[in-house]
Structure formats: C-alpha cells, structure tokens
mmCIF file of N, CA and C in Angstrom:
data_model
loop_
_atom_site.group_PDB
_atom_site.id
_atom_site.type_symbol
_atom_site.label_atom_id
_atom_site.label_comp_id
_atom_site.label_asym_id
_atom_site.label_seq_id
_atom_site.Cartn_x
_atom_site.Cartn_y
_atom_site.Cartn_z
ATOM 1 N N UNK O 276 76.321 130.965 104.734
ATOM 2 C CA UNK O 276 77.508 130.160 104.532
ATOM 3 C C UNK O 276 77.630 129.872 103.043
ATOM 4 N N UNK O 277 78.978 130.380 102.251
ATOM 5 C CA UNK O 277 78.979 129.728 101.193
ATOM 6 C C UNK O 277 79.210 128.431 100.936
ATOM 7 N N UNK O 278 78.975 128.024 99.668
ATOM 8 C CA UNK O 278 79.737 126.333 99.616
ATOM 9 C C UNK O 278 81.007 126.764 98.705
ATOM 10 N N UNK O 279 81.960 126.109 98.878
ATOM 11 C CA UNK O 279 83.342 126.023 98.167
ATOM 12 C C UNK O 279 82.680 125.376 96.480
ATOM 13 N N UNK O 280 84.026 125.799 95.868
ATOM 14 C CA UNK O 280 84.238 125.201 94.343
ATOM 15 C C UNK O 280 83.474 123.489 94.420
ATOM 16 N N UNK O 281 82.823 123.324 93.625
ATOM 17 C CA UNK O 281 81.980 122.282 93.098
ATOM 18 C C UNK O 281 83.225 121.340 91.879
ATOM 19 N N UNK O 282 83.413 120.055 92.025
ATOM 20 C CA UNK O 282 84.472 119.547 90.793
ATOM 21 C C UNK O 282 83.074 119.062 90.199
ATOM 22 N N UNK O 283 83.119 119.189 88.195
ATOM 23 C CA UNK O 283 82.414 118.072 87.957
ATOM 24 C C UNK O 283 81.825 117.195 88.018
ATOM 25 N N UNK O 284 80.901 116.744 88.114
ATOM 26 C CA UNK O 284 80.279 115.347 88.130
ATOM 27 C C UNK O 284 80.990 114.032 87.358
ATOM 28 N N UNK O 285 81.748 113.318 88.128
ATOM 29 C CA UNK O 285 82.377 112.483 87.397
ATOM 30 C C UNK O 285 81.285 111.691 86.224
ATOM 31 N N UNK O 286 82.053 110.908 85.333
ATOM 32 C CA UNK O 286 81.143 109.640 84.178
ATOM 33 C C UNK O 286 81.097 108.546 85.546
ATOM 34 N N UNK O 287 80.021 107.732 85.216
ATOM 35 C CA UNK O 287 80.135 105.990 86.010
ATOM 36 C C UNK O 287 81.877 105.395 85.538
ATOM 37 N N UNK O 288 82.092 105.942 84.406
ATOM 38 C CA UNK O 288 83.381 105.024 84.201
ATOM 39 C C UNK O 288 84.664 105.303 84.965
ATOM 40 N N UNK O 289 84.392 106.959 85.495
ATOM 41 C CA UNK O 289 85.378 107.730 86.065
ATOM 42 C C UNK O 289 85.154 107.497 87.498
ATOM 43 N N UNK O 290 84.145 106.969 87.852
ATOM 44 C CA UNK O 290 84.018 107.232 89.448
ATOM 45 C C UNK O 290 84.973 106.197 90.249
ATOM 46 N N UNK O 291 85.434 106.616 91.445
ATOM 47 C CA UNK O 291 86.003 106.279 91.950
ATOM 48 C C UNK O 291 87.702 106.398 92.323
ATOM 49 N N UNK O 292 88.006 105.622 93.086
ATOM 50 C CA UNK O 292 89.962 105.424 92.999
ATOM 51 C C UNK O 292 90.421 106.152 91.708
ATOM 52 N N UNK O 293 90.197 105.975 90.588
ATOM 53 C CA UNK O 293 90.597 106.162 89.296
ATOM 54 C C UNK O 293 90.630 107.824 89.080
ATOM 55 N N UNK O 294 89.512 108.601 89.772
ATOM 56 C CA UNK O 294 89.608 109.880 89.886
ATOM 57 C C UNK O 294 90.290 110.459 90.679
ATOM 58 N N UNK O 295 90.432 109.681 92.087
ATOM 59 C CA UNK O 295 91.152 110.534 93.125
ATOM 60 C C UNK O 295 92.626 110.472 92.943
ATOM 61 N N UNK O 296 93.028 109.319 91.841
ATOM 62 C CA UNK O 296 94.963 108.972 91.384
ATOM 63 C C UNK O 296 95.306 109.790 90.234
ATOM 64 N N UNK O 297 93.919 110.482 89.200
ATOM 65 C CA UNK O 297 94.130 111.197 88.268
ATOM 66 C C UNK O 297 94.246 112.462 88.707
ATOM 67 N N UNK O 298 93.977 113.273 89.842
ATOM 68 C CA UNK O 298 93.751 114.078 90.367
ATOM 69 C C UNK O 298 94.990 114.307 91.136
ATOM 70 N N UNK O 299 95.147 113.279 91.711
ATOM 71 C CA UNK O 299 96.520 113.579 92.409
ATOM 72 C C UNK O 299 97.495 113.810 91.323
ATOM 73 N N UNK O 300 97.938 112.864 90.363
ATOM 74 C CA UNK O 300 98.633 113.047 89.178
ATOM 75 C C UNK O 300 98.790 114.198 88.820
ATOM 76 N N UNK O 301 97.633 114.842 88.161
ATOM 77 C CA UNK O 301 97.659 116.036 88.073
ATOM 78 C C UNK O 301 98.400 117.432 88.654
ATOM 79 N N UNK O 302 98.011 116.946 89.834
ATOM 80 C CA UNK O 302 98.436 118.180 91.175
ATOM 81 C C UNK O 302 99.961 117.758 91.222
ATOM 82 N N UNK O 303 100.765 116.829 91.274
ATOM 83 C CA UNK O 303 101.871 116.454 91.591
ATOM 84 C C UNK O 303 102.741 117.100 90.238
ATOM 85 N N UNK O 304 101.810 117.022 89.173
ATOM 86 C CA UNK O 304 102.907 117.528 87.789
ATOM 87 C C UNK O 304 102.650 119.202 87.467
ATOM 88 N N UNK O 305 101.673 119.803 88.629
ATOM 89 C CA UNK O 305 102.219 121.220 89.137
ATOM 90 C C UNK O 305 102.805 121.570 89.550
ATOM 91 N N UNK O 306 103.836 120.534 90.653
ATOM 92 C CA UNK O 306 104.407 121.074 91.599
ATOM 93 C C UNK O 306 103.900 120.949 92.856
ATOM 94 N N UNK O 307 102.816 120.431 92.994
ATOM 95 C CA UNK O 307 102.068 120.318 94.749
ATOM 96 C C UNK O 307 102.582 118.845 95.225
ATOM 97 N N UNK O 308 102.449 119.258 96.464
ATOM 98 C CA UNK O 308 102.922 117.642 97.161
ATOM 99 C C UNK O 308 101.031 117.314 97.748
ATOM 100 N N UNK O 309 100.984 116.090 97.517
ATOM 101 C CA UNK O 309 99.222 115.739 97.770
ATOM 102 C C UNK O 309 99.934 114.481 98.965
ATOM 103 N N UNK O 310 98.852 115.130 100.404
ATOM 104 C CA UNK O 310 98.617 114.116 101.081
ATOM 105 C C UNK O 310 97.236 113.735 101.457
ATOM 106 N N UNK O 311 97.342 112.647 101.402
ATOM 107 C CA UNK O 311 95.793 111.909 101.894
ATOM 108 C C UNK O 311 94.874 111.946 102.723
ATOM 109 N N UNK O 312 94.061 112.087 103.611
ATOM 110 C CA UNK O 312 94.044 112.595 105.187
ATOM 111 C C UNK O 312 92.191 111.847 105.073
ATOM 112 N N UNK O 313 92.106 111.275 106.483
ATOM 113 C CA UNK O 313 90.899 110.368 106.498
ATOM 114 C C UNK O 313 90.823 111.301 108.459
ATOM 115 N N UNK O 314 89.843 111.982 108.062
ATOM 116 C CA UNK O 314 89.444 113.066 109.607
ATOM 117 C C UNK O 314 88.466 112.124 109.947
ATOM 118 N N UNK O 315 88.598 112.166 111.833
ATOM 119 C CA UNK O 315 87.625 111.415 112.055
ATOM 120 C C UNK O 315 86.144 111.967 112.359
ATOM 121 N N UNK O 316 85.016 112.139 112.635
ATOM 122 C CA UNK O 316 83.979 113.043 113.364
ATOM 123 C C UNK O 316 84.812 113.462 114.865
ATOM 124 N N UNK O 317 84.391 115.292 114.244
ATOM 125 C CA UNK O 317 84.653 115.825 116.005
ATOM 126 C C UNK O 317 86.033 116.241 115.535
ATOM 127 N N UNK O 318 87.129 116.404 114.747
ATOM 128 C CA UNK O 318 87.947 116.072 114.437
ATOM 129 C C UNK O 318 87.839 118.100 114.152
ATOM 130 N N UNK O 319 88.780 119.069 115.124
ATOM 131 C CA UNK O 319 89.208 120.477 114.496
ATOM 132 C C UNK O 319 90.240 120.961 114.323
ATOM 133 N N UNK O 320 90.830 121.533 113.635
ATOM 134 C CA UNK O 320 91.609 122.534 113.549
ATOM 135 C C UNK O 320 91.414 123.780 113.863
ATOM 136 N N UNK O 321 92.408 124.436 114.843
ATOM 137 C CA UNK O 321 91.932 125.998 115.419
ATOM 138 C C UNK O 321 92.867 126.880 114.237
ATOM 139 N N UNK O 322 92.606 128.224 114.326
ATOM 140 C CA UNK O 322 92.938 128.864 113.384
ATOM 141 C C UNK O 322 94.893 128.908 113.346
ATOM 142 N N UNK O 323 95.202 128.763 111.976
ATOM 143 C CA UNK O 323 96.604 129.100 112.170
ATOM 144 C C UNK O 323 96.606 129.519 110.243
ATOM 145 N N UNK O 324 97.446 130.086 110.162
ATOM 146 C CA UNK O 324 97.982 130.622 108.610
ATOM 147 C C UNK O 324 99.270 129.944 107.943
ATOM 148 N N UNK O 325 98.727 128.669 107.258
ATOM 149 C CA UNK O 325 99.760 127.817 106.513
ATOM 150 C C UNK O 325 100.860 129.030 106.521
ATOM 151 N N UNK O 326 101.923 128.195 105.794
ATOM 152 C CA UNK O 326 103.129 129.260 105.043
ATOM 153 C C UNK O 326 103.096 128.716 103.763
ATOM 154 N N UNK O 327 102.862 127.759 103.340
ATOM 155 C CA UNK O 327 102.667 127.526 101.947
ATOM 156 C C UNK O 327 101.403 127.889 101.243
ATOM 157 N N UNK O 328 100.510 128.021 100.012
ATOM 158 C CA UNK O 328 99.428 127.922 99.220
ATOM 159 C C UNK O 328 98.979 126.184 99.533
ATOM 160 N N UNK O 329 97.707 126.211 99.625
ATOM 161 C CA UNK O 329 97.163 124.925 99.716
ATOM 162 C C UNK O 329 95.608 124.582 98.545
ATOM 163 N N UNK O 330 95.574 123.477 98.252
ATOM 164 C CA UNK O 330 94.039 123.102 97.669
ATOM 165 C C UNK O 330 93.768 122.299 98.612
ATOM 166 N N UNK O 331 92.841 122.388 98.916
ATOM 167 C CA UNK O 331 92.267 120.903 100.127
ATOM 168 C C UNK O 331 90.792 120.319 98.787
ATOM 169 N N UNK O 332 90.822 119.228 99.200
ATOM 170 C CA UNK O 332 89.576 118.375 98.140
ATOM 171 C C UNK O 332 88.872 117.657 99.273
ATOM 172 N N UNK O 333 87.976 117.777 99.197
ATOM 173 C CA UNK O 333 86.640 116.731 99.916
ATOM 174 C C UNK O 333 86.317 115.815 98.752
ATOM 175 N N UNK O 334 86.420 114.182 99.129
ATOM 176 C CA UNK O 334 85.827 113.235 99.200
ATOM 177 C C UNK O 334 84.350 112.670 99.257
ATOM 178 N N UNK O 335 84.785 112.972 100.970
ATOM 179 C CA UNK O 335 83.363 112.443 101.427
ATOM 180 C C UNK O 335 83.293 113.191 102.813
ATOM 181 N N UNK O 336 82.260 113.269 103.193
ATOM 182 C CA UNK O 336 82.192 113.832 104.525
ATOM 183 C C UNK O 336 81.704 115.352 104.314
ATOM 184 N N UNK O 337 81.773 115.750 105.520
ATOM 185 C CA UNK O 337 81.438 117.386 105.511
ATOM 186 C C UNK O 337 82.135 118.133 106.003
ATOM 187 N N UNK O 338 83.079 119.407 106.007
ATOM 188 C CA UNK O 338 84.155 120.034 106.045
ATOM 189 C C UNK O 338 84.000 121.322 106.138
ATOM 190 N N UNK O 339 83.557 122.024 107.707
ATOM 191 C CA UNK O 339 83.236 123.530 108.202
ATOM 192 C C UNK O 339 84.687 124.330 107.845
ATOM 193 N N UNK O 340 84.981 125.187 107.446
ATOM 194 C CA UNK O 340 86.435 125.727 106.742
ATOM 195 C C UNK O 340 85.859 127.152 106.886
ATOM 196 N N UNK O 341 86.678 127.751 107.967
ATOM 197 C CA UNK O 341 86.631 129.562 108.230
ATOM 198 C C UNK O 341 87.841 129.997 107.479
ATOM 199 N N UNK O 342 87.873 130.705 106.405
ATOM 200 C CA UNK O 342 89.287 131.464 106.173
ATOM 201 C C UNK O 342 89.267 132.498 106.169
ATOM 202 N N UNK O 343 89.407 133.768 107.079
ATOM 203 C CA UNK O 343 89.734 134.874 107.044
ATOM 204 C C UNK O 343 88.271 135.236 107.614
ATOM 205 N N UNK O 344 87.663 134.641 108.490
ATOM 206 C CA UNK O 344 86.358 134.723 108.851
ATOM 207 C C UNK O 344 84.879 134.759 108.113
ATOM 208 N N UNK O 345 85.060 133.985 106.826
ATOM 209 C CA UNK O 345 84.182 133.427 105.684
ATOM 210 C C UNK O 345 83.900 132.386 106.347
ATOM 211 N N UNK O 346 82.824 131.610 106.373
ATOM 212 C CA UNK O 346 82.325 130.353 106.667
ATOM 213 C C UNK O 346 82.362 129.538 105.462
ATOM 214 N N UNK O 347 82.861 128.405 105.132
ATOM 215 C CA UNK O 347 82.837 127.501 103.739
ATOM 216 C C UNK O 347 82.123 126.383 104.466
ATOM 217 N N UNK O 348 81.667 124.981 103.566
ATOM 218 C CA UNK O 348 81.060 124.008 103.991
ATOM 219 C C UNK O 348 81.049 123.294 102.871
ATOM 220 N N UNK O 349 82.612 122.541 103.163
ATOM 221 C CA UNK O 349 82.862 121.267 102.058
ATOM 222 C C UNK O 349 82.581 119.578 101.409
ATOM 223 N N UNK O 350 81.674 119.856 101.049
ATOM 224 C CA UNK O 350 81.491 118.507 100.766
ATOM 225 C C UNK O 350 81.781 117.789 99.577
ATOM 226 N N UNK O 351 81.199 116.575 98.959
ATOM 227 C CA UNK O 351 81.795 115.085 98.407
ATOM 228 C C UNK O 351 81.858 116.069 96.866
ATOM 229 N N UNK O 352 83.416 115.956 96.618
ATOM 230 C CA UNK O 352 83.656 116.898 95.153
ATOM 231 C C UNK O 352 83.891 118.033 95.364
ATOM 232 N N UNK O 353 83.824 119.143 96.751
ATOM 233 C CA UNK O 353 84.005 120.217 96.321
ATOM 234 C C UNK O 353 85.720 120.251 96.887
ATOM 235 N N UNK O 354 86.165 121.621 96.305
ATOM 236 C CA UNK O 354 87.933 121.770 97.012
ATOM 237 C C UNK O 354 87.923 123.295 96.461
ATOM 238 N N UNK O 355 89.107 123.923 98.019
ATOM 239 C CA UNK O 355 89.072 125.216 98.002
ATOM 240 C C UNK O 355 90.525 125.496 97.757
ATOM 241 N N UNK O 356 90.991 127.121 97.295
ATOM 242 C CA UNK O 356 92.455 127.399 97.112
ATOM 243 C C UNK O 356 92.439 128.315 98.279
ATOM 244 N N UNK O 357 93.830 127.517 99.061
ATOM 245 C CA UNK O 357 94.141 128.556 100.562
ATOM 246 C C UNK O 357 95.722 129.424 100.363
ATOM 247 N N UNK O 358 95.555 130.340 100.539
ATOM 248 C CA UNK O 358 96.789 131.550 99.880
ATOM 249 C C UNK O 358 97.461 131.398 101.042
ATOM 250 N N UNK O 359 98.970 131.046 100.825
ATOM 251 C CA UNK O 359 100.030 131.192 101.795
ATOM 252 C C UNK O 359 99.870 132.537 102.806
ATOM 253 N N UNK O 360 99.676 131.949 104.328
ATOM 254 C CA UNK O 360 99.808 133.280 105.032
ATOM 255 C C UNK O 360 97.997 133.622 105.556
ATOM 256 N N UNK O 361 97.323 132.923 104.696
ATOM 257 C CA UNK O 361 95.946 133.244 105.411
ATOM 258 C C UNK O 361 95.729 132.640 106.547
ATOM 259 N N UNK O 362 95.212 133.575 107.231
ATOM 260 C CA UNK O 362 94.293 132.333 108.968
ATOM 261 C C UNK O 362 92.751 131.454 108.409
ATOM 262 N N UNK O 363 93.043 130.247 108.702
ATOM 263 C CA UNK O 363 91.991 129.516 108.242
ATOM 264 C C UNK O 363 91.971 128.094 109.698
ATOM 265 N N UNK O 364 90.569 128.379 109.797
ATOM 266 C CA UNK O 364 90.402 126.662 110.880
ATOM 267 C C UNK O 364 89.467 125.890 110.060
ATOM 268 N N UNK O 365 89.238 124.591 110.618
ATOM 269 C CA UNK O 365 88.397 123.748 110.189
ATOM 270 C C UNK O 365 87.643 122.838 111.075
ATOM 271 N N UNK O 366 86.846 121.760 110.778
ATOM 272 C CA UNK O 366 85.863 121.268 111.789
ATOM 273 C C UNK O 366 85.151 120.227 111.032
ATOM 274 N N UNK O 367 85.508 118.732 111.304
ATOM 275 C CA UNK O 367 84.623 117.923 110.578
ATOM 276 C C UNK O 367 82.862 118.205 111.133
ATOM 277 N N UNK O 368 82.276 118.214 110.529
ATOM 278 C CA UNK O 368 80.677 117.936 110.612
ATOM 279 C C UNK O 368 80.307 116.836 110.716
ATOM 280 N N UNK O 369 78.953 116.551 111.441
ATOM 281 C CA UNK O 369 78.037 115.131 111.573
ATOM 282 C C UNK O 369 79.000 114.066 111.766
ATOM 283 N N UNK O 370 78.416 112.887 112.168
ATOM 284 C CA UNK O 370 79.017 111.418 112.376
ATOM 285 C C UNK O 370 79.989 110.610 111.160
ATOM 286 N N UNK O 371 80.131 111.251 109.873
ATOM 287 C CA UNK O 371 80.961 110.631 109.061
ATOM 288 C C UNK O 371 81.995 111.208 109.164
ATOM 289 N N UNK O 372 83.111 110.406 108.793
ATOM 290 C CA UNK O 372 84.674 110.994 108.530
ATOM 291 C C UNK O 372 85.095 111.664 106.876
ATOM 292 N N UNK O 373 85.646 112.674 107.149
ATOM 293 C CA UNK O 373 86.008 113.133 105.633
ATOM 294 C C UNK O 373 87.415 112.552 105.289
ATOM 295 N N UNK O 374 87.191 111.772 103.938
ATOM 296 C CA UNK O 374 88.154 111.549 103.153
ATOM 297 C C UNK O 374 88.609 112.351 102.306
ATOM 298 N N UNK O 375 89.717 113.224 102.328
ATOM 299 C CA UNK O 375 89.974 114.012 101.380
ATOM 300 C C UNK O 375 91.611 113.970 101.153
ATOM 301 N N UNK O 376 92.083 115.168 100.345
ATOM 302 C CA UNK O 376 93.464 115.506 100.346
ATOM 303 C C UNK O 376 93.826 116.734 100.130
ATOM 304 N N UNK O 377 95.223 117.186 100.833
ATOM 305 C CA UNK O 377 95.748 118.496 100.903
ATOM 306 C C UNK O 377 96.692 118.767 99.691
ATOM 307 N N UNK O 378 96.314 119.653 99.046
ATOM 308 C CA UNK O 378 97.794 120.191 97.580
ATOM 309 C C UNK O 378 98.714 120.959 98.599
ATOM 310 N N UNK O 379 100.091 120.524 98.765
ATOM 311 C CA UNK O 379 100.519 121.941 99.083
ATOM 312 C C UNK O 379 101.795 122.237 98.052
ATOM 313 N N UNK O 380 101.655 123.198 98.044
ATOM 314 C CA UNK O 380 103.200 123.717 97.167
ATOM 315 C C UNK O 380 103.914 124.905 97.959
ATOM 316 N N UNK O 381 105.065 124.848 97.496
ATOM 317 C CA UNK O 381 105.813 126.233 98.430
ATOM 318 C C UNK O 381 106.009 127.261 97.425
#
C-alpha cells in the first residue's frame, strides 16, 4: 500500500485552524470550491468516477482510498490529486473520525 502526498510539517505557530483557513484560501484563489467533511468510523464510499478533478486533504483520522485499483492510506497532513473521470472508493479506518476537506474544481 502506498501512502499519499505528505504536506509539510507545520511551525508550533502554524499549527492548527490557522493552517486549515490558509489552505483553504489558497485552494479557493485557484478556482476549487473546498468543502469540509468530518467522516464518521465505518463510514465508505463504493467506487464511482467524480466528473470533476478533486484534492481531498486528511486532517486527522485514517483514509483507505482505491483509485483505479491502487491502494492509498491517508493520514493527518497527507492529500491526494483525483483526475476527473477516475473510479476511486474510500473507507474510514479504526475508531477515529477523519477530519478533512474536498478541492473540487470543474
């Protein structure tokens, strides 16, 4: 199983709220629409193929992600790029909920 893209190690000064609003910022003055999404444990998605390009970001939690029959395994900081039109499912892991957010653009 690979692991997805790794973000930086935030500073102590950066951690927190302050990263996840700079981040969104960011993504929004590309052109992506960012929604928020708090999955609960147990929580899947079966396979389907957005129509838009997506970034998904992990938070917190752990995040099983098949795209195109690759195994990914997302966790706290990492985020993947999903190409309009790919088949991709997902699957929270273990007893915590993932806090993360979806980029999408058309």
């Amino acid at each position: 199983m690979k692991r997805a893209r790794r973000a930086p190690a935030p500073q102590p000064r950066d951690a927190g709220l302050g990263v996840l609003l700079r981040l969104q910022a960011r993504l929004e003055a590309e052109g992506f629409r960012v929604t928020m999404h708090m999955l609960a444990p147990g929580t899947r998605f079966e396979a389907h193929c957005p129509c838009e390009s997506r970034i998904d970001v992990v938070f917190s939690g752990l995040l099983r992600v098949m795209i195109e029959g690759e195994e990914r395994l997302l966790g706290p900081g990492d985020w993947q790029l999903v190409p309009a039109g790919v088949s991709m499912s997902a699957e929270v892991i273990g007893d915590e909920p993932v806090l993360g957010f979806d980029a999408v653009r058309d």
